[in-house]
């Protein structure tokens, strides 16, 4: 396992890089250092298919010239001579780039949010034997869940921890640490002439939030339930979307509020602030300060404190997400949503997206649907046109008949416009469920055209 530099050594390298950049003519500069360890194990039908363990560390340097040109260089050789080379390459890349408006460094203090919890020491203490037992347990439970499960194609466990250091030529400097783990099961189910492959996964920053048994049983149950799926007759239906499928859709919607895409004309939300973009039961927030969530941090990739931003309130678009550059371009202030890696320039990204829940249980919502579809999975959400909002995506799930979930549905397509779709959301459930850094409840959407048979 790689031996990492001490914090003192990392801070000295960062200070050296910033000072060298200033001497070489940079107007400003920042350093992002990252280190971490990752471990993984995958079994196929109880036999080891993949076992990995590794560590990495690296440093990225961004330099800014007085006219707004910026460049970045990244390396994983952490000594003074290598850092000097990074300074040279970063400035070379800056001088070869085009001037941009709004490029800046944050002037405020680097503030730690003491309420945030991002690291579980129990994850760092996991052993190879622990990972093997988790994978074997998932394999046993998936096989035992239903006799129609004929193969556990994958029972996997991943865990790791990471630390980062951020510093700027304005004097900001600070560390953050975090950990995470995830488990997943993929099974093959057969019944007569029907075969179905499916799975389920869980991830968390906390070890006690992962339930390997539940993961395996759900993977088996969902896959078996999909056996023998058939198409609905083509027509307009009321659909109910499972919270995890809804979260995948919310990810797409949240990305439309990133100012970098809005101001470039790459988002259908351009010019929509103050307008109704969804039904009145829809409220969407971006919140970078929720304890134990993957999108949380004390500050963003420019050192700006993270925050909570209401994107949609009662169906009305209320705000965009900004980093420093795009806030300056739009006459606004950063919302703490800068996103970047060690080898990439700052952009705008989401943190934790939350579609606010309603008051009705999913059972209550479903009981009101006489004829419809319960959607458990969307296919092709990435193909939604972010400018027009038009889409044609695949879906799987079950029929809803007189409020009850009945036979499986597959091979159907939903075609619509995202703005129209959002305005047709008739109800949101009380069952808010997190899927990684996105949370959503069940959604009921009226008048959805489904192409089937």
Short mmCIF file of C-alpha atoms in Angstrom, two decimals:
data_model
loop_
_atom_site.label_atom_id
_atom_site.label_comp_id
_atom_site.label_asym_id
_atom_site.label_seq_id
_atom_site.Cartn_x
_atom_site.Cartn_y
_atom_site.Cartn_z
CA UNK A 1 0.00 0.00 0.00
CA UNK A 2 1.32 3.41 -0.93
CA UNK A 3 2.71 5.61 1.85
CA UNK A 4 1.19 9.07 1.70
CA UNK A 5 2.93 12.33 2.44
CA UNK A 6 2.21 13.91 5.79
CA UNK A 7 -0.12 16.87 5.95
CA UNK A 8 2.84 19.15 6.64
CA UNK A 9 4.62 17.88 3.52
CA UNK A 10 1.51 18.33 1.35
CA UNK A 11 0.97 21.86 2.63
CA UNK A 12 4.63 22.71 1.95
CA UNK A 13 4.35 21.44 -1.65
CA UNK A 14 1.17 23.46 -2.19
CA UNK A 15 2.77 26.63 -0.81
CA UNK A 16 5.81 26.08 -3.03
CA UNK A 17 3.58 25.67 -6.11
CA UNK A 18 1.62 28.84 -5.37
CA UNK A 19 4.76 30.89 -4.74
CA UNK A 20 6.46 29.55 -7.87
CA UNK A 21 3.40 30.38 -9.97
CA UNK A 22 3.37 33.96 -8.69
CA UNK A 23 7.07 34.38 -9.43
CA UNK A 24 6.51 33.07 -12.96
CA UNK A 25 3.82 35.68 -13.72
CA UNK A 26 0.51 34.16 -12.64
CA UNK A 27 -2.13 36.63 -11.44
CA UNK A 28 -3.49 33.92 -9.18
CA UNK A 29 -3.41 30.18 -8.61
CA UNK A 30 -4.99 27.35 -6.64
CA UNK A 31 -3.95 23.83 -5.70
CA UNK A 32 -6.14 20.76 -5.28
CA UNK A 33 -4.47 17.72 -3.71
CA UNK A 34 -6.25 14.39 -3.32
CA UNK A 35 -5.30 11.05 -1.78
CA UNK A 36 -7.19 7.88 -1.01
CA UNK A 37 -7.46 4.12 -0.82
CA UNK A 38 -10.04 1.85 -2.48
CA UNK A 39 -10.80 -1.85 -2.07
CA UNK A 40 -13.15 -4.15 -3.92
CA UNK A 41 -14.25 -7.75 -4.23
CA UNK A 42 -16.59 -9.42 -6.74
CA UNK A 43 -17.82 -13.00 -6.63
CA UNK A 44 -19.53 -14.86 -9.47
CA UNK A 45 -21.63 -17.73 -8.16
CA UNK A 46 -19.52 -17.75 -5.03
CA UNK A 47 -16.13 -17.74 -6.76
CA UNK A 48 -13.74 -14.79 -6.84
CA UNK A 49 -13.98 -12.93 -10.12
CA UNK A 50 -12.17 -9.74 -9.15
CA UNK A 51 -10.26 -8.56 -6.09
CA UNK A 52 -8.71 -5.11 -6.04
CA UNK A 53 -6.91 -2.89 -3.57
CA UNK A 54 -5.07 0.29 -4.33
CA UNK A 55 -4.16 3.81 -3.34
CA UNK A 56 -3.48 7.01 -5.22
CA UNK A 57 -2.41 10.58 -4.63
CA UNK A 58 -2.03 13.54 -6.91
CA UNK A 59 -1.89 17.29 -7.16
CA UNK A 60 -3.54 19.64 -9.64
CA UNK A 61 -2.43 23.24 -10.13
CA UNK A 62 -4.55 25.92 -11.80
CA UNK A 63 -2.90 29.18 -12.82
CA UNK A 64 -4.77 32.33 -13.87
CA UNK A 65 -3.40 35.21 -15.93
CA UNK A 66 -4.55 38.81 -15.51
CA UNK A 67 -6.70 38.72 -18.67
CA UNK A 68 -8.73 35.69 -17.56
CA UNK A 69 -6.74 32.99 -19.32
CA UNK A 70 -6.34 29.88 -17.16
CA UNK A 71 -4.54 26.59 -17.40
CA UNK A 72 -4.24 23.43 -15.39
CA UNK A 73 -1.64 20.71 -14.94
CA UNK A 74 -1.82 17.53 -12.90
CA UNK A 75 0.70 15.00 -11.65
CA UNK A 76 1.20 12.23 -9.11
CA UNK A 77 4.93 12.69 -8.54
CA UNK A 78 4.99 14.66 -5.32
CA UNK A 79 8.40 16.31 -4.97
CA UNK A 80 9.60 19.89 -5.43
CA UNK A 81 11.12 19.30 -8.89
CA UNK A 82 7.92 17.71 -10.18
CA UNK A 83 5.83 20.53 -8.75
CA UNK A 84 8.08 23.04 -10.53
CA UNK A 85 7.32 21.20 -13.77
CA UNK A 86 3.59 21.42 -13.00
CA UNK A 87 3.89 25.18 -12.60
CA UNK A 88 5.59 25.44 -15.98
CA UNK A 89 2.98 23.28 -17.72
CA UNK A 90 0.05 25.00 -16.06
CA UNK A 91 1.28 28.42 -17.16
CA UNK A 92 2.01 27.08 -20.64
CA UNK A 93 -1.58 25.87 -20.89
CA UNK A 94 -2.89 29.19 -19.55
CA UNK A 95 -0.95 31.20 -22.14
CA UNK A 96 -2.27 28.93 -24.90
CA UNK A 97 -5.91 29.40 -23.82
CA UNK A 98 -8.43 32.14 -24.62
CA UNK A 99 -9.31 34.98 -22.19
CA UNK A 100 -12.57 34.44 -20.30
CA UNK A 101 -14.75 36.85 -18.35
CA UNK A 102 -15.46 36.28 -14.69
CA UNK A 103 -12.49 34.04 -13.82
CA UNK A 104 -11.67 34.75 -10.19
CA UNK A 105 -10.46 33.39 -6.85
CA UNK A 106 -12.61 33.40 -3.74
CA UNK A 107 -11.78 36.20 -1.28
CA UNK A 108 -13.66 34.88 1.74
CA UNK A 109 -12.48 32.54 4.49
CA UNK A 110 -12.46 28.77 4.15
CA UNK A 111 -15.17 27.80 6.66
CA UNK A 112 -15.58 24.27 7.99
CA UNK A 113 -19.14 23.11 8.61
CA UNK A 114 -18.74 21.27 11.92
CA UNK A 115 -22.18 19.65 11.63
CA UNK A 116 -21.19 17.63 8.58
CA UNK A 117 -20.29 13.98 9.06
CA UNK A 118 -18.46 12.53 6.07
CA UNK A 119 -16.15 9.81 7.41
CA UNK A 120 -17.00 6.53 9.11
CA UNK A 121 -13.85 5.05 10.67
CA UNK A 122 -15.43 1.59 10.57
CA UNK A 123 -15.17 1.62 6.78
CA UNK A 124 -11.44 2.24 6.97
CA UNK A 125 -11.11 -0.70 9.37
CA UNK A 126 -12.73 -3.28 7.06
CA UNK A 127 -10.60 -6.31 6.23
CA UNK A 128 -10.42 -8.64 3.24
CA UNK A 129 -12.22 -11.25 5.34
CA UNK A 130 -15.05 -8.77 6.00
CA UNK A 131 -15.50 -8.13 2.29
CA UNK A 132 -15.51 -11.83 1.52
CA UNK A 133 -18.19 -12.48 4.15
CA UNK A 134 -20.39 -9.67 2.78
CA UNK A 135 -20.13 -11.09 -0.76
CA UNK A 136 -20.76 -14.66 0.35
CA UNK A 137 -23.75 -13.53 2.40
CA UNK A 138 -25.22 -11.71 -0.61
CA UNK A 139 -24.65 -14.79 -2.77
CA UNK A 140 -26.38 -17.08 -0.27
CA UNK A 141 -29.32 -14.75 0.27
CA UNK A 142 -29.91 -14.15 -3.44
CA UNK A 143 -29.89 -17.87 -4.18
CA UNK A 144 -32.20 -18.64 -1.25
CA UNK A 145 -34.63 -15.83 -2.04
CA UNK A 146 -36.31 -17.62 -4.95
CA UNK A 147 -35.75 -20.90 -6.75
CA UNK A 148 -36.03 -19.10 -10.08
CA UNK A 149 -32.68 -17.38 -9.39
CA UNK A 150 -30.36 -19.67 -11.33
CA UNK A 151 -27.17 -17.66 -11.10
CA UNK A 152 -25.69 -14.88 -8.97
CA UNK A 153 -23.67 -13.29 -11.72
CA UNK A 154 -22.14 -10.70 -9.42
CA UNK A 155 -22.02 -10.09 -5.67
CA UNK A 156 -19.74 -7.12 -5.14
CA UNK A 157 -18.45 -4.94 -2.33
CA UNK A 158 -16.47 -1.70 -2.64
CA UNK A 159 -15.15 0.60 0.06
CA UNK A 160 -12.62 3.37 0.44
CA UNK A 161 -11.63 6.65 2.01
CA UNK A 162 -10.19 9.88 0.69
CA UNK A 163 -8.73 13.18 1.82
CA UNK A 164 -8.28 16.44 -0.05
CA UNK A 165 -6.39 19.68 0.52
CA UNK A 166 -7.31 22.96 -1.16
CA UNK A 167 -5.22 26.14 -1.13
CA UNK A 168 -5.15 29.38 -3.12
CA UNK A 169 -2.85 32.33 -3.62
CA UNK A 170 -5.44 34.38 -1.69
CA UNK A 171 -4.40 32.52 1.46
CA UNK A 172 -7.18 29.94 1.72
CA UNK A 173 -6.12 26.48 2.89
CA UNK A 174 -8.05 23.53 4.32
CA UNK A 175 -8.46 19.76 4.51
CA UNK A 176 -11.51 17.50 4.17
CA UNK A 177 -11.85 13.73 4.58
CA UNK A 178 -14.55 11.24 3.69
CA UNK A 179 -15.35 7.56 3.29
CA UNK A 180 -17.87 5.48 1.38
CA UNK A 181 -18.91 1.90 0.71
CA UNK A 182 -21.29 0.16 -1.65
CA UNK A 183 -22.63 -3.30 -2.32
CA UNK A 184 -24.46 -4.73 -5.29
CA UNK A 185 -25.97 -7.96 -6.58
CA UNK A 186 -26.73 -9.00 -10.16
CA UNK A 187 -28.77 -12.17 -10.70
CA UNK A 188 -30.06 -14.27 -13.57
CA UNK A 189 -33.62 -15.60 -13.17
CA UNK A 190 -35.43 -18.15 -15.33
CA UNK A 191 -38.95 -19.45 -15.48
CA UNK A 192 -39.93 -21.65 -18.41
CA UNK A 193 -39.13 -19.77 -21.58
CA UNK A 194 -38.53 -16.48 -19.79
CA UNK A 195 -35.12 -15.19 -18.69
CA UNK A 196 -34.38 -11.94 -16.90
CA UNK A 197 -31.16 -10.31 -15.70
CA UNK A 198 -31.43 -7.69 -12.98
CA UNK A 199 -29.85 -6.33 -9.87
CA UNK A 200 -29.84 -3.90 -7.01
CA UNK A 201 -27.19 -1.82 -5.29
CA UNK A 202 -26.75 0.34 -2.21
CA UNK A 203 -24.16 2.96 -1.31
CA UNK A 204 -23.52 5.10 1.74
CA UNK A 205 -20.92 7.04 3.70
CA UNK A 206 -21.94 5.02 6.77
CA UNK A 207 -21.35 1.31 7.17
CA UNK A 208 -24.49 0.74 9.25
CA UNK A 209 -26.69 2.07 6.43
CA UNK A 210 -25.64 -0.77 4.11
CA UNK A 211 -27.70 -3.96 4.40
CA UNK A 212 -26.16 -6.74 2.32
CA UNK A 213 -29.05 -9.10 3.02
CA UNK A 214 -31.66 -6.57 1.94
CA UNK A 215 -29.62 -5.77 -1.17
CA UNK A 216 -29.50 -9.44 -2.23
CA UNK A 217 -33.15 -10.14 -1.50
CA UNK A 218 -34.28 -7.04 -3.38
CA UNK A 219 -32.12 -7.89 -6.39
CA UNK A 220 -33.73 -11.33 -6.52
CA UNK A 221 -37.28 -10.11 -5.91
CA UNK A 222 -37.12 -7.37 -8.54
CA UNK A 223 -35.60 -9.63 -11.16
CA UNK A 224 -38.06 -12.47 -10.58
CA UNK A 225 -40.96 -10.03 -10.60
CA UNK A 226 -39.93 -8.86 -14.09
CA UNK A 227 -40.08 -12.36 -15.61
CA UNK A 228 -42.53 -12.65 -18.46
CA UNK A 229 -42.91 -8.94 -19.01
CA UNK A 230 -45.13 -7.86 -21.89
CA UNK A 231 -46.05 -4.62 -23.58
CA UNK A 232 -48.95 -2.39 -22.70
CA UNK A 233 -51.33 -1.40 -25.45
CA UNK A 234 -50.28 1.93 -26.95
CA UNK A 235 -52.11 4.82 -25.33
CA UNK A 236 -52.11 7.56 -22.71
CA UNK A 237 -51.72 6.36 -19.11
CA UNK A 238 -51.30 7.60 -15.57
CA UNK A 239 -47.97 6.32 -14.34
CA UNK A 240 -46.49 6.00 -10.88
CA UNK A 241 -42.70 6.18 -10.70
CA UNK A 242 -40.74 4.25 -8.07
CA UNK A 243 -38.58 6.58 -5.88
CA UNK A 244 -35.28 5.26 -7.24
CA UNK A 245 -36.41 5.62 -10.85
CA UNK A 246 -37.70 9.09 -9.95
CA UNK A 247 -34.27 9.96 -8.50
CA UNK A 248 -32.62 9.13 -11.84
CA UNK A 249 -35.03 11.55 -13.51
CA UNK A 250 -34.38 14.22 -10.86
CA UNK A 251 -30.66 14.00 -11.65
CA UNK A 252 -31.42 15.06 -15.22
CA UNK A 253 -33.73 17.87 -14.12
CA UNK A 254 -31.25 19.22 -11.55
CA UNK A 255 -28.49 19.43 -14.13
CA UNK A 256 -30.61 21.80 -16.21
CA UNK A 257 -30.17 24.48 -13.50
CA UNK A 258 -26.36 24.63 -13.77
CA UNK A 259 -25.55 28.18 -14.88
CA UNK A 260 -22.65 27.07 -17.10
CA UNK A 261 -25.12 25.28 -19.38
CA UNK A 262 -27.88 27.87 -18.94
CA UNK A 263 -25.68 30.79 -20.02
CA UNK A 264 -24.28 28.81 -22.94
CA UNK A 265 -27.80 28.15 -24.21
CA UNK A 266 -27.53 24.43 -23.48
CA UNK A 267 -30.46 24.17 -21.06
CA UNK A 268 -34.20 24.42 -21.51
CA UNK A 269 -34.27 26.40 -18.23
CA UNK A 270 -32.65 29.44 -19.84
CA UNK A 271 -34.93 32.45 -19.29
CA UNK A 272 -37.35 30.39 -17.17
CA UNK A 273 -36.78 31.95 -13.73
CA UNK A 274 -40.10 33.10 -12.30
CA UNK A 275 -42.05 30.85 -14.66
CA UNK A 276 -43.98 27.67 -13.92
CA UNK A 277 -41.84 24.76 -15.14
CA UNK A 278 -43.61 21.99 -13.21
CA UNK A 279 -46.87 21.34 -11.40
CA UNK A 280 -47.47 23.13 -8.10
CA UNK A 281 -46.69 19.99 -6.07
CA UNK A 282 -43.06 20.00 -7.26
CA UNK A 283 -40.29 21.64 -5.20
CA UNK A 284 -36.64 20.87 -5.91
CA UNK A 285 -33.61 21.90 -3.85
CA UNK A 286 -29.86 21.50 -4.06
CA UNK A 287 -28.30 21.15 -0.60
CA UNK A 288 -24.58 20.65 -0.05
CA UNK A 289 -24.84 20.52 3.74
CA UNK A 290 -26.71 17.32 4.58
CA UNK A 291 -24.73 15.13 7.01
CA UNK A 292 -23.62 11.72 5.71
CA UNK A 293 -24.53 12.38 2.08
CA UNK A 294 -22.12 11.98 -0.89
CA UNK A 295 -22.74 15.45 -2.31
CA UNK A 296 -21.98 17.25 0.95
CA UNK A 297 -18.86 19.25 1.79
CA UNK A 298 -17.93 22.35 3.76
CA UNK A 299 -16.82 24.20 0.66
CA UNK A 300 -16.91 23.74 -3.09
CA UNK A 301 -13.95 23.39 -5.46
CA UNK A 302 -13.24 27.12 -5.27
CA UNK A 303 -13.45 27.35 -1.48
CA UNK A 304 -16.93 28.95 -1.46
CA UNK A 305 -19.14 27.63 1.35
CA UNK A 306 -21.73 25.15 0.13
CA UNK A 307 -25.38 26.06 0.65
CA UNK A 308 -29.02 25.15 0.14
CA UNK A 309 -30.59 26.53 -3.05
CA UNK A 310 -34.26 26.25 -4.02
CA UNK A 311 -34.36 25.52 -7.75
CA UNK A 312 -38.12 24.96 -8.05
CA UNK A 313 -40.67 26.14 -5.47
CA UNK A 314 -44.29 25.15 -5.94
CA UNK A 315 -43.61 24.43 -9.61
CA UNK A 316 -41.91 27.79 -10.29
CA UNK A 317 -38.23 27.99 -11.29
CA UNK A 318 -36.56 30.17 -8.66
CA UNK A 319 -32.75 29.97 -9.01
CA UNK A 320 -29.76 28.67 -10.89
CA UNK A 321 -26.60 27.07 -9.50
CA UNK A 322 -23.38 29.08 -9.82
CA UNK A 323 -19.65 28.97 -9.39
CA UNK A 324 -17.63 32.20 -9.21
CA UNK A 325 -17.15 32.65 -12.95
CA UNK A 326 -20.74 32.15 -14.02
CA UNK A 327 -22.07 34.15 -11.09
CA UNK A 328 -19.96 37.09 -12.27
CA UNK A 329 -21.19 36.64 -15.83
CA UNK A 330 -24.81 36.64 -14.70
CA UNK A 331 -24.54 39.42 -12.12
CA UNK A 332 -25.17 37.00 -9.26
CA UNK A 333 -23.20 35.34 -6.45
CA UNK A 334 -21.78 31.84 -6.22
CA UNK A 335 -24.09 29.28 -4.63
CA UNK A 336 -21.13 27.08 -3.70
CA UNK A 337 -21.62 24.74 -6.63
CA UNK A 338 -18.21 24.75 -8.27
CA UNK A 339 -17.25 21.30 -9.48
CA UNK A 340 -13.81 20.25 -10.72
CA UNK A 341 -11.23 17.52 -10.58
CA UNK A 342 -7.48 17.79 -10.19
CA UNK A 343 -7.06 17.82 -13.97
CA UNK A 344 -10.08 19.90 -14.97
CA UNK A 345 -11.01 23.58 -14.84
CA UNK A 346 -13.88 24.78 -12.62
CA UNK A 347 -17.43 24.18 -13.81
CA UNK A 348 -20.86 24.10 -12.16
CA UNK A 349 -22.38 20.95 -10.69
CA UNK A 350 -25.07 19.78 -8.30
CA UNK A 351 -24.46 18.59 -4.73
CA UNK A 352 -27.38 16.72 -3.09
CA UNK A 353 -30.61 17.07 -5.09
CA UNK A 354 -33.87 16.70 -3.14
CA UNK A 355 -37.33 16.52 -4.69
CA UNK A 356 -39.40 17.49 -1.66
CA UNK A 357 -41.90 14.82 -0.50
CA UNK A 358 -45.66 15.19 -0.15
CA UNK A 359 -48.02 13.88 2.52
CA UNK A 360 -49.66 10.87 0.85
CA UNK A 361 -48.22 7.37 1.20
CA UNK A 362 -47.36 5.48 -2.00
CA UNK A 363 -50.22 3.09 -1.24
CA UNK A 364 -52.66 5.99 -1.09
CA UNK A 365 -51.40 7.38 -4.38
CA UNK A 366 -51.55 4.02 -6.14
CA UNK A 367 -55.08 3.34 -4.90
CA UNK A 368 -56.31 6.30 -6.95
CA UNK A 369 -55.02 4.84 -10.24
CA UNK A 370 -57.50 2.64 -12.05
CA UNK A 371 -55.40 1.80 -15.07
CA UNK A 372 -51.75 2.67 -15.42
CA UNK A 373 -48.14 1.62 -15.06
CA UNK A 374 -45.79 1.41 -12.09
CA UNK A 375 -42.37 2.36 -13.46
CA UNK A 376 -39.34 0.79 -11.78
CA UNK A 377 -36.71 1.61 -14.37
CA UNK A 378 -36.07 4.12 -17.15
CA UNK A 379 -33.68 3.37 -20.00
CA UNK A 380 -31.97 6.14 -21.95
CA UNK A 381 -32.50 9.14 -19.67
CA UNK A 382 -29.17 10.49 -20.93
CA UNK A 383 -30.77 10.94 -24.37
CA UNK A 384 -33.19 13.63 -23.17
CA UNK A 385 -32.47 16.77 -25.22
CA UNK A 386 -31.42 19.39 -22.62
CA UNK A 387 -32.38 22.29 -24.89
CA UNK A 388 -35.77 21.26 -26.26
CA UNK A 389 -36.66 18.80 -23.51
CA UNK A 390 -37.89 16.25 -26.04
CA UNK A 391 -37.34 12.60 -25.18
CA UNK A 392 -38.16 9.05 -26.13
CA UNK A 393 -37.04 6.61 -23.46
CA UNK A 394 -37.61 2.98 -22.58
CA UNK A 395 -39.29 1.85 -19.36
CA UNK A 396 -39.92 -1.29 -17.32
CA UNK A 397 -42.29 -1.97 -14.46
CA UNK A 398 -45.75 -3.41 -13.80
CA UNK A 399 -49.36 -2.79 -14.68
CA UNK A 400 -51.54 -0.96 -12.19
CA UNK A 401 -55.11 -2.22 -12.23
CA UNK A 402 -57.69 -0.83 -9.81
CA UNK A 403 -54.94 0.47 -7.54
CA UNK A 404 -53.01 -2.82 -7.38
CA UNK A 405 -49.68 -3.81 -8.92
CA UNK A 406 -50.20 -6.76 -11.25
CA UNK A 407 -48.30 -8.24 -14.21
CA UNK A 408 -44.83 -7.14 -15.40
CA UNK A 409 -44.36 -4.67 -18.25
CA UNK A 410 -41.35 -4.42 -20.54
CA UNK A 411 -40.49 -3.28 -24.05
CA UNK A 412 -42.42 0.00 -23.88
CA UNK A 413 -41.37 3.52 -24.81
CA UNK A 414 -42.43 6.88 -23.41
CA UNK A 415 -42.20 9.90 -25.69
CA UNK A 416 -42.88 13.41 -24.46
CA UNK A 417 -41.35 16.76 -23.60
CA UNK A 418 -39.71 17.14 -20.19
CA UNK A 419 -41.42 20.47 -19.46
CA UNK A 420 -44.81 18.98 -20.29
CA UNK A 421 -43.97 15.87 -18.27
CA UNK A 422 -43.05 17.95 -15.20
CA UNK A 423 -46.27 19.94 -15.46
CA UNK A 424 -48.24 16.69 -15.58
CA UNK A 425 -46.91 15.50 -12.21
CA UNK A 426 -50.14 15.09 -10.26
CA UNK A 427 -48.78 14.04 -6.87
CA UNK A 428 -45.61 13.30 -4.93
CA UNK A 429 -45.44 10.65 -2.23
CA UNK A 430 -44.22 10.81 1.36
CA UNK A 431 -41.64 8.06 0.81
CA UNK A 432 -38.53 10.19 0.23
CA UNK A 433 -35.68 7.83 -0.69
CA UNK A 434 -32.01 8.64 -1.23
CA UNK A 435 -30.19 7.12 -4.17
CA UNK A 436 -26.58 8.23 -3.75
CA UNK A 437 -26.70 12.05 -3.72
CA UNK A 438 -30.26 12.37 -5.08
CA UNK A 439 -33.50 11.91 -3.17
CA UNK A 440 -37.02 11.57 -4.52
CA UNK A 441 -40.39 10.16 -3.46
CA UNK A 442 -42.79 8.22 -5.67
CA UNK A 443 -44.31 10.40 -8.40
CA UNK A 444 -47.68 10.18 -10.11
CA UNK A 445 -47.75 11.60 -13.63
CA UNK A 446 -50.91 11.97 -15.71
CA UNK A 447 -51.42 11.64 -19.46
CA UNK A 448 -48.16 9.91 -20.38
CA UNK A 449 -48.17 8.43 -23.88
CA UNK A 450 -46.77 4.90 -23.84
CA UNK A 451 -45.91 3.12 -27.07
CA UNK A 452 -46.35 -0.63 -26.77
CA UNK A 453 -48.33 -3.07 -28.82
#
